[in-house]
Every structure is written in structure tokens, then in C-alpha cells.
Coordinates of C-alpha atoms in Angstrom, one line a residue:
M9 CA 71.9 -74.1 -196.2
N10 CA 68.7 -73.0 -194.4
N11 CA 68.1 -69.3 -194.1
T12 CA 65.9 -68.1 -191.2
Q13 CA 64.4 -64.7 -191.8
V14 CA 62.4 -62.3 -189.7
I15 CA 59.6 -60.6 -191.7
L16 CA 57.6 -57.5 -190.8
K17 CA 54.2 -59.0 -191.0
S18 CA 52.1 -56.0 -190.1
R19 CA 52.5 -52.4 -188.9
P20 CA 52.3 -51.9 -185.2
K21 CA 49.4 -49.9 -183.8
G22 CA 50.5 -48.6 -180.5
M23 CA 52.9 -51.0 -178.6
V24 CA 54.8 -53.3 -180.9
T25 CA 54.1 -57.0 -180.3
L26 CA 55.4 -60.3 -181.5
E27 CA 52.4 -60.7 -183.7
N28 CA 53.8 -57.9 -185.9
F29 CA 56.6 -60.3 -187.0
E30 CA 56.8 -63.6 -188.8
V31 CA 59.7 -66.1 -188.9
R32 CA 60.3 -67.8 -192.2
T33 CA 62.8 -70.4 -193.3
G34 CA 64.1 -71.1 -196.8
E35 CA 67.2 -71.8 -198.8
A36 CA 70.2 -69.4 -198.5
P37 CA 70.6 -67.4 -201.8
T38 CA 73.5 -67.9 -204.3
P39 CA 75.5 -64.8 -205.2
G40 CA 75.4 -63.7 -208.8
E41 CA 78.0 -61.7 -210.7
G42 CA 79.2 -58.8 -208.6
Q43 CA 77.5 -60.1 -205.5
L44 CA 78.6 -61.7 -202.2
L45 CA 76.9 -63.9 -199.6
V46 CA 77.3 -62.8 -196.0
K47 CA 76.7 -65.1 -193.0
N48 CA 75.5 -62.8 -190.3
L49 CA 77.1 -63.2 -186.8
F50 CA 75.5 -60.5 -184.8
L51 CA 72.6 -58.2 -185.5
S52 CA 71.4 -55.0 -183.8
V53 CA 68.0 -53.9 -182.6
D54 CA 67.6 -50.2 -182.0
P55 CA 64.8 -47.8 -180.9
Y56 CA 64.9 -45.8 -184.1
M57 CA 63.5 -48.9 -185.9
R58 CA 60.1 -48.5 -184.3
G59 CA 59.3 -45.3 -186.2
R60 CA 60.3 -46.9 -189.5
M61 CA 57.7 -49.6 -188.9
N62 CA 54.9 -47.1 -189.2
A63 CA 53.2 -46.1 -192.4
A64 CA 54.1 -42.5 -192.1
R65 CA 57.6 -41.6 -193.3
T66 CA 60.0 -40.0 -190.8
Y67 CA 63.5 -39.0 -191.6
A68 CA 64.1 -42.3 -193.4
A69 CA 62.1 -44.6 -195.6
N70 CA 59.7 -46.9 -193.7
F71 CA 60.1 -50.6 -193.6
E72 CA 58.1 -52.6 -196.0
V73 CA 55.5 -55.1 -194.8
G74 CA 56.3 -58.6 -196.1
E75 CA 60.0 -57.9 -196.3
V76 CA 63.0 -58.9 -194.1
V77 CA 63.4 -56.3 -191.3
P78 CA 66.4 -54.2 -192.2
G79 CA 69.0 -53.6 -189.6
R80 CA 72.7 -53.4 -188.9
T81 CA 74.7 -56.6 -188.8
V82 CA 78.2 -57.8 -188.4
G83 CA 78.9 -60.8 -190.7
R84 CA 81.5 -62.8 -192.6
V85 CA 81.7 -63.2 -196.4
I86 CA 81.4 -66.9 -197.2
A87 CA 81.1 -66.6 -201.0
S88 CA 82.1 -63.7 -203.2
R89 CA 81.8 -62.9 -206.9
N90 CA 82.7 -59.3 -206.1
P91 CA 86.4 -58.3 -206.5
G92 CA 86.1 -55.8 -203.7
F93 CA 85.5 -58.5 -201.1
A94 CA 87.1 -61.9 -200.4
E95 CA 85.8 -65.0 -198.6
G96 CA 86.6 -64.6 -194.9
D97 CA 86.2 -60.8 -194.9
T98 CA 84.3 -59.5 -191.8
V99 CA 81.9 -56.8 -192.8
L100 CA 79.5 -54.3 -191.2
T101 CA 76.2 -54.2 -193.1
G102 CA 72.6 -52.9 -193.0
L103 CA 71.2 -56.0 -194.6
G104 CA 68.8 -57.2 -191.9
W105 CA 67.4 -59.9 -189.6
E106 CA 68.4 -63.2 -191.3
N107 CA 71.1 -65.8 -191.2
Y108 CA 72.4 -65.2 -194.7
S109 CA 72.3 -62.0 -196.7
L110 CA 73.0 -61.4 -200.4
S111 CA 74.6 -58.1 -201.2
A112 CA 76.6 -56.1 -203.7
E113 CA 79.4 -53.9 -202.5
R114 CA 77.3 -50.9 -201.7
G115 CA 76.6 -50.2 -198.1
L116 CA 79.2 -52.7 -196.8
R117 CA 82.2 -51.8 -194.7
R118 CA 85.1 -54.1 -194.1
L119 CA 86.1 -54.4 -190.5
P120 CA 89.6 -54.9 -189.2
D121 CA 90.8 -58.5 -189.3
D122 CA 92.0 -58.3 -185.7
A123 CA 88.7 -57.0 -184.3
E124 CA 88.5 -58.6 -180.8
H125 CA 84.8 -57.9 -180.0
L126 CA 82.9 -57.8 -183.3
S127 CA 79.6 -57.0 -181.6
A128 CA 81.0 -53.7 -180.4
Y129 CA 80.8 -52.4 -183.9
L130 CA 77.0 -52.4 -183.4
G131 CA 77.3 -50.6 -180.1
V132 CA 80.1 -48.6 -178.5
L133 CA 82.2 -48.6 -181.7
G134 CA 79.1 -48.3 -183.9
M135 CA 76.1 -46.1 -184.4
P136 CA 75.1 -45.8 -180.7
G137 CA 78.6 -44.8 -179.6
F138 CA 79.0 -42.4 -182.5
T139 CA 75.6 -40.9 -181.6
G140 CA 76.5 -40.3 -178.0
Y141 CA 80.0 -38.9 -178.9
Y142 CA 78.8 -36.4 -181.5
G143 CA 75.6 -35.3 -179.7
L144 CA 77.5 -34.5 -176.5
L145 CA 80.7 -33.0 -177.8
E146 CA 79.4 -31.2 -180.9
I147 CA 75.9 -30.1 -179.7
G148 CA 76.2 -30.2 -175.9
R149 CA 79.7 -28.7 -175.9
P150 CA 80.5 -29.7 -172.3
R151 CA 82.8 -27.6 -170.2
P152 CA 84.6 -28.7 -167.0
G153 CA 82.5 -28.3 -163.9
E154 CA 79.1 -28.3 -165.7
T155 CA 76.3 -30.7 -164.7
V156 CA 75.2 -33.2 -167.4
Y157 CA 71.9 -35.1 -167.0
V158 CA 71.4 -38.2 -169.2
S159 CA 68.0 -40.0 -169.4
G160 CA 67.9 -43.6 -170.6
A161 CA 71.5 -43.5 -169.2
A162 CA 71.9 -47.3 -168.9
G163 CA 71.3 -47.8 -172.7
A164 CA 73.8 -48.0 -175.4
V165 CA 73.9 -44.3 -176.2
G166 CA 73.3 -42.9 -172.6
S167 CA 76.1 -44.9 -171.0
V168 CA 78.6 -43.6 -173.6
V169 CA 77.4 -40.1 -173.1
G170 CA 77.9 -40.2 -169.3
Q171 CA 81.4 -41.6 -169.6
I172 CA 82.5 -39.1 -172.1
A173 CA 81.0 -36.3 -170.0
K174 CA 83.1 -37.5 -167.1
L175 CA 86.2 -37.4 -169.4
A176 CA 85.3 -33.8 -170.2
G177 CA 85.4 -32.9 -166.4
C178 CA 81.6 -32.7 -165.8
R179 CA 79.4 -33.8 -163.0
V180 CA 77.2 -36.5 -164.5
V181 CA 73.7 -37.7 -163.4
G182 CA 71.7 -40.4 -165.0
S183 CA 68.2 -41.8 -164.8
A184 CA 67.3 -45.4 -165.6
G185 CA 64.4 -47.8 -165.0
S186 CA 65.7 -50.2 -162.3
D187 CA 67.9 -50.4 -159.2
E188 CA 70.2 -52.7 -161.1
K189 CA 70.7 -50.2 -163.9
V190 CA 71.3 -47.4 -161.3
A191 CA 74.1 -49.6 -159.8
H192 CA 75.6 -50.1 -163.2
L193 CA 75.7 -46.3 -163.8
L194 CA 77.5 -45.8 -160.5
E195 CA 80.0 -48.5 -161.5
L196 CA 80.6 -46.6 -164.8
G197 CA 81.6 -43.5 -162.7
F198 CA 78.4 -41.5 -162.8
D199 CA 78.3 -39.1 -159.9
G200 CA 74.6 -39.7 -159.3
A201 CA 71.8 -41.8 -160.6
F202 CA 68.2 -42.6 -159.8
N203 CA 65.4 -45.1 -160.7
Y204 CA 62.8 -43.0 -162.3
R205 CA 60.2 -45.8 -161.9
A206 CA 60.5 -45.5 -158.1
A207 CA 61.0 -41.7 -158.0
G208 CA 57.5 -40.6 -157.4
S209 CA 57.7 -37.0 -158.6
L210 CA 60.1 -36.9 -161.5
R211 CA 60.6 -33.2 -161.2
K212 CA 61.6 -33.6 -157.5
A213 CA 63.9 -36.5 -158.4
V214 CA 65.7 -34.5 -161.1
R215 CA 66.0 -31.5 -158.9
S216 CA 67.4 -33.5 -156.0
A217 CA 69.9 -35.2 -158.2
C218 CA 71.0 -31.9 -159.8
P219 CA 70.8 -29.4 -156.9
D220 CA 72.9 -26.8 -158.9
G221 CA 70.7 -27.2 -162.0
I222 CA 71.4 -28.8 -165.3
D223 CA 73.8 -27.3 -167.9
I224 CA 73.4 -30.1 -170.5
Y225 CA 70.5 -32.5 -170.8
F226 CA 71.0 -35.4 -173.1
D227 CA 67.5 -36.5 -173.9
N228 CA 66.9 -40.1 -174.9
V229 CA 63.4 -40.4 -173.5
G230 CA 61.2 -37.3 -174.1
G231 CA 57.8 -36.8 -172.5
E232 CA 57.6 -36.3 -168.8
T233 CA 61.4 -36.6 -168.4
L234 CA 62.0 -33.8 -170.8
E235 CA 59.5 -31.7 -168.9
A236 CA 61.3 -32.4 -165.6
A237 CA 64.6 -31.6 -167.1
L238 CA 63.3 -28.3 -168.5
A239 CA 62.2 -27.3 -165.0
T240 CA 65.8 -27.7 -163.7
M241 CA 67.8 -26.3 -166.6
N242 CA 70.3 -23.5 -165.9
T243 CA 70.3 -20.3 -167.9
Y244 CA 72.0 -20.8 -171.3
G245 CA 71.7 -24.6 -170.9
R246 CA 71.8 -27.0 -173.8
I247 CA 69.4 -29.8 -174.6
V248 CA 70.6 -32.5 -177.0
A249 CA 67.5 -34.1 -178.4
C250 CA 68.6 -37.6 -179.4
G251 CA 65.5 -39.7 -178.8
A252 CA 62.0 -40.0 -177.3
I253 CA 61.6 -43.6 -176.5
S254 CA 58.8 -43.0 -174.1
R255 CA 56.6 -41.9 -177.0
Y256 CA 57.6 -44.3 -179.8
N257 CA 54.7 -46.7 -179.2
D258 CA 52.0 -44.1 -178.6
A259 CA 48.9 -44.8 -180.7
E260 CA 48.0 -41.1 -180.5
L261 CA 50.1 -38.0 -180.0
R262 CA 50.1 -36.7 -176.4
P263 CA 50.6 -33.1 -175.4
G264 CA 54.2 -32.0 -175.2
P265 CA 56.0 -30.4 -172.2
N266 CA 53.8 -27.8 -170.5
N267 CA 56.8 -25.6 -169.6
M268 CA 58.3 -24.8 -173.0
F269 CA 58.2 -21.1 -172.0
L270 CA 61.4 -21.9 -170.0
V271 CA 63.3 -22.2 -173.3
I272 CA 62.8 -18.4 -173.7
A273 CA 63.1 -17.4 -170.1
R274 CA 66.3 -19.3 -169.6
R275 CA 67.7 -18.8 -173.1
L276 CA 68.0 -22.5 -173.7
K277 CA 69.3 -24.2 -176.8
I278 CA 67.5 -27.3 -178.0
Q279 CA 68.9 -29.2 -181.0
G280 CA 67.9 -32.5 -182.6
F281 CA 70.2 -34.5 -184.9
I282 CA 70.4 -37.6 -187.0
I283 CA 73.9 -39.2 -186.8
S284 CA 73.9 -40.3 -190.4
D285 CA 74.2 -36.6 -191.3
H286 CA 77.6 -36.3 -189.6
E287 CA 79.8 -39.0 -191.3
A288 CA 82.7 -36.4 -191.5
H289 CA 83.1 -36.9 -187.7
R290 CA 83.3 -40.7 -187.8
S291 CA 87.1 -41.1 -188.1
A292 CA 87.6 -38.8 -185.0
F293 CA 85.0 -40.8 -183.1
E294 CA 86.6 -44.1 -183.9
A295 CA 90.1 -42.9 -183.0
D296 CA 89.0 -41.5 -179.7
M297 CA 86.7 -44.4 -178.8
T298 CA 89.3 -47.0 -179.7
R299 CA 91.8 -45.3 -177.5
W300 CA 89.4 -44.9 -174.6
L301 CA 88.4 -48.5 -174.7
A302 CA 92.0 -49.6 -174.8
E303 CA 92.8 -47.4 -171.8
G304 CA 89.8 -48.5 -169.8
K305 CA 88.3 -45.0 -169.8
V306 CA 85.1 -46.2 -171.4
R307 CA 83.4 -49.5 -170.6
Y308 CA 80.3 -51.1 -172.0
R309 CA 77.8 -53.9 -171.5
E310 CA 75.7 -55.9 -173.9
T311 CA 72.5 -57.8 -173.4
V312 CA 72.7 -60.8 -175.8
T313 CA 69.8 -62.7 -177.2
E314 CA 70.5 -66.0 -178.9
G315 CA 69.1 -66.8 -182.4
V316 CA 67.8 -64.7 -185.2
E317 CA 64.3 -66.1 -184.7
N318 CA 64.3 -64.3 -181.3
A319 CA 65.2 -60.9 -182.7
P320 CA 61.5 -59.7 -182.2
K321 CA 61.7 -60.6 -178.5
A322 CA 65.0 -58.7 -178.3
F323 CA 63.4 -55.7 -180.0
L324 CA 60.5 -55.6 -177.5
Q325 CA 63.0 -55.6 -174.6
L326 CA 64.0 -52.1 -175.8
F327 CA 60.6 -50.8 -174.6
T328 CA 60.1 -53.0 -171.5
G329 CA 63.4 -52.1 -170.0
N330 CA 64.6 -55.6 -169.6
K331 CA 68.2 -55.0 -170.7
I332 CA 71.3 -53.1 -169.8
G333 CA 73.6 -51.5 -172.4
K334 CA 73.4 -52.5 -176.1
Q335 CA 70.8 -55.0 -177.1
I336 CA 72.5 -57.6 -179.4
V337 CA 71.3 -60.7 -181.1
R338 CA 73.8 -63.5 -181.7
V339 CA 72.6 -65.0 -184.9
G340 CA 74.1 -68.5 -184.3

């Protein structure tokens, strides 16, 4: 069996490009004692991966040049010499961008046999959904009647945040990068949404969309959007610092928000988080999200790219805005 792999060829300097990756094809490995062979079905591309492509370490080990790009996948066990898994088991892994992955039991999670939408375990039922759920409910602490503003709202995390905020009785506003995405947010039940690329003054756009101020800002973007949100925050507001995708490809650091004094004047709370620190909350998330999906209270979209060799193109789409919802690669 041929095994196509995507390798990190070089570390990006500034905006990531296709030249930072290399596609190789070789023979699929054979499992040894205690190992199993997984045929990957879907793989995930996520914004956090950009930071791990740099040389400087962040909150997790950086990716190694010359190695298969690590990433979350859903796959099926096709050969097993490990008593913990049988051929035919469906598993969630962190093995990476390739057709076939060799693994021991560590880091694998068996998925339900009756899982209807396997790719959802990389999105709404996976890390992005869990991130939105925990960040909003445990850090944002929404209360009925409050205004929640979500940036990057048409993405995998932001769209979940907005829908859960609605379930919590909040007024929800989102910003996204196209009119198509704005229409999608309104279809999901957001009370208001705007295209930040066409907004002109971002501060005015946020203020117009949130005339009564912002009680909770769920930040996926950072930069100028964070600055605009700060200017509109209500006293005792909460800022959930989840991501800063507008800055991930900067070759040099840029000055931060020029109005951070408002954190003091308005007694704001800003808290960042890494979802892997909060596994104790996963079972509650999965129970709630499974129920909401079954009841139609949470909906999701995926942008699907075909073929593992096109994973770099799918990754670049995270930063060009050419996708709605969760970016998925169907390995094929």
C-alpha cells in the first residue's frame, strides 16, 4: 500500500506558503508487537498549528522540520498487534497528515461504532467545539440578557460559541470576513453580524452592532479587533482570549491594543486558556453537545478538501478566509 505523507519542509517566515511543505510517497508501515496500523479517513487543520511550525516554543513542542506534520485525525484500524484495539475500530488520533499511521495505544481514543458523522469529532464534537464550550461557559460565564460579541464567528470555534450563547439567553453578535459568512451566522441564529472587511472603521462597526456595549467578548482574532472590542466593553465585562489568528503569520511583533487602560477603568477580566488543560470538563461537553446536535439546537458546517496531498492548501485557507465552519481534509 502506498502511503502519501505531508512533511514540514521548512519553517515559515511570515505568511505560511505551500513551499513550506513537501509531499512524499512511500510504502505503508507494518505494525510490530504492541502496535496497530490506522488508515486515516479525515484529518484536521487548525490555526494553533501555525505557531508550532515556528522555531520558538510556545505552550507545546514545535513541529520538527523533515517530519510528518502532526495533527488530529479520525481513522480506522486495519491491522492490530495490540490487544487494546481490534481491526475495524474507529479511532481519534493525533498522528498526522498521512494516509496510514503506525501507532501504539497511547494517544488513541476509540470512537462509538455508530458515529454518524465521523468528521464531527474533529470539529463540533472535538477540540474546536470543546474550546468554544469551555471558554464561553467557564470563563465568559454568560447570563441571560447579556451581549456576547464573537470574532472569527463563522469558524469552527466561533460558530459554536455564538449558538451556545443563544442557548444561554444572550444577545449574540458576530464578525466574519465575507457577506456569505455573515449570512451563515444569521442562519445560525446570531442576532447581528457584520463583514469586518467591508466595515471601514472597525470600532464604529462594533459599536453599531453592540449599541448597549459588550458584556462578553470571545476573541479568536486579536489585533485591531481586540482593540475595537475593548472600546465597547461594559464595566465588569469579560474577555475570553482564545486566539489571535490575525497575528499568527506576522514576521515581526506589532504593537498591541492602544487602549489597554480600559481594562482598569472598566474593571475588565481577560483570561486566556488552552483547552488541553481542562479534560475534566470533556464528558460534560460531549453530553451537552451530543444532545444539542440531536435536538437541532446547534448546527455546523464543514469545508472539505479532498486528498491528503492537499492538506497544505487547506491549511492556508484558514488564513485567507476561504472557508466556512470547520476546515476538514478527507484523506481518500
